[in-house]
Every structure is written in structure tokens, then in C-alpha cells.
Amino acid sequence: MAKPEALGKIRVLECGHGGLQVNAMFSGAYFGELGPRHMVEPPGGSPLRKLAAFGRKRYMFKDDVNGDLCGGGFLHECRNKQSITWT
């Protein structure tokens, strides 16, 4: 866990706006693996959170803390990130 990160002292703020900004999330995931990991989501969270594989909720993952459902695509593209939303 205590490995030195290549970009550990740099902060990257990912602000993909509107729709499904998959390209922003994809590149942000790579930055997250190198150290920086901050993401801003729109009010209500990222639309990618609500997408289920094949449109079926049974393929979504359930949060252990608050019970919210989350799509696998969001979990994959938003790994190593800290998310915040604005109101």
C-alpha cells in the first residue's frame, strides 16, 4: 500500500460535464493509478453510476454502507478516485 506514485505530488481534477463522459473517466482512471485521484460529479452523481450491464439491475453492485446500487462500468472507470458533487 505504501508504494511511491509517479505523480503523487500533482493534483488532477476531473470535471467531465454532461452526458456520459467516458473518455474523461477513462483517462482519469489512468491518472488515478499514477497518484492523483480527484473527481467532481454533477448533482445526483455521475450518470454512469446508474447504468447496468444489459439494462438489468440484477447486474449492479450494492454499496455495503448505504445500500445504493452502482454499475460495474462506474466502479471500473472510477477506481482510485475520490468523488465529490456540487449542489
Short mmCIF file of C-alpha atoms in Angstrom, two decimals:
data_model
loop_
_atom_site.label_atom_id
_atom_site.label_comp_id
_atom_site.label_asym_id
_atom_site.label_seq_id
_atom_site.Cartn_x
_atom_site.Cartn_y
_atom_site.Cartn_z
CA MET A 1 0.00 0.00 0.00
CA ALA A 2 2.84 2.43 0.67
CA LYS A 3 4.27 2.48 -2.85
CA PRO A 4 5.63 5.73 -4.31
CA GLU A 5 3.35 7.08 -7.03
CA ALA A 6 4.72 8.66 -10.20
CA LEU A 7 2.52 11.75 -9.93
CA GLY A 8 1.97 11.72 -6.16
CA LYS A 9 2.56 15.45 -5.68
CA ILE A 10 0.33 16.56 -8.59
CA ARG A 11 -3.43 17.03 -8.30
CA VAL A 12 -5.68 16.36 -11.26
CA LEU A 13 -9.30 17.46 -11.05
CA GLU A 14 -11.56 15.55 -13.44
CA CYS A 15 -14.60 17.62 -14.40
CA GLY A 16 -16.38 15.78 -17.23
CA HIS A 17 -19.67 17.65 -17.70
CA GLY A 18 -22.97 16.39 -19.06
CA GLY A 19 -23.86 13.03 -20.59
CA LEU A 20 -21.59 10.08 -20.19
CA GLN A 21 -18.08 11.47 -20.25
CA VAL A 22 -16.50 8.05 -20.60
CA ASN A 23 -13.32 9.44 -22.17
CA ALA A 24 -12.78 11.78 -19.23
CA MET A 25 -13.39 8.94 -16.78
CA PHE A 26 -11.13 6.57 -18.70
CA SER A 27 -8.20 8.98 -18.76
CA GLY A 28 -8.91 9.93 -15.14
CA ALA A 29 -8.65 6.25 -14.19
CA TYR A 30 -5.15 6.13 -15.65
CA PHE A 31 -4.17 9.29 -13.75
CA GLY A 32 -5.63 7.70 -10.60
CA GLU A 33 -3.29 4.75 -10.98
CA LEU A 34 -0.33 7.15 -11.09
CA GLY A 35 -1.25 9.13 -7.99
CA PRO A 36 -3.75 11.99 -8.46
CA ARG A 37 -7.32 10.97 -7.76
CA HIS A 38 -9.99 13.65 -7.51
CA MET A 39 -13.24 13.68 -9.47
CA VAL A 40 -16.17 16.12 -9.49
CA GLU A 41 -19.61 14.65 -10.23
CA PRO A 42 -22.78 16.54 -11.19
CA PRO A 43 -25.66 16.83 -8.65
CA GLY A 44 -27.15 13.41 -8.07
CA GLY A 45 -23.91 11.68 -9.05
CA SER A 46 -22.46 10.53 -12.32
CA PRO A 47 -24.94 9.08 -14.85
CA LEU A 48 -22.55 6.15 -15.27
CA ARG A 49 -23.39 5.09 -11.70
CA LYS A 50 -26.92 4.18 -12.80
CA LEU A 51 -26.03 2.13 -15.88
CA ALA A 52 -26.42 -1.61 -15.52
CA ALA A 53 -24.99 -4.25 -17.80
CA PHE A 54 -27.62 -5.17 -20.39
CA GLY A 55 -30.01 -2.73 -18.66
CA ARG A 56 -30.67 -5.15 -15.80
CA LYS A 57 -30.43 -4.07 -12.21
CA ARG A 58 -29.53 -7.56 -11.06
CA TYR A 59 -26.07 -6.97 -12.57
CA MET A 60 -25.47 -3.91 -10.40
CA PHE A 61 -23.39 -3.88 -7.23
CA LYS A 62 -24.83 -2.87 -3.85
CA ASP A 63 -22.98 -0.48 -1.55
CA ASP A 64 -22.38 -2.04 1.87
CA VAL A 65 -22.70 1.30 3.69
CA ASN A 66 -25.84 2.95 2.30
CA GLY A 67 -27.35 0.25 0.08
CA ASP A 68 -27.17 2.25 -3.18
CA LEU A 69 -26.87 0.32 -6.43
CA CYS A 70 -23.90 1.07 -8.69
CA GLY A 71 -22.98 -0.11 -12.18
CA GLY A 72 -19.84 -2.08 -12.86
CA GLY A 73 -18.71 0.42 -15.51
CA PHE A 74 -18.62 3.19 -12.91
CA LEU A 75 -16.67 1.03 -10.49
CA HIS A 76 -14.16 0.19 -13.20
CA GLU A 77 -13.66 3.70 -14.60
CA CYS A 78 -13.67 5.46 -11.23
CA ARG A 79 -11.22 3.25 -9.42
CA ASN A 80 -8.57 5.01 -7.30
CA LYS A 81 -10.59 8.26 -7.19
CA GLN A 82 -12.25 10.39 -4.57
CA SER A 83 -15.57 11.84 -5.77
CA ILE A 84 -17.44 14.96 -4.71
CA THR A 85 -20.64 16.54 -6.03
CA TRP A 86 -21.88 20.11 -6.05
CA THR A 87 -25.36 21.48 -5.38
#
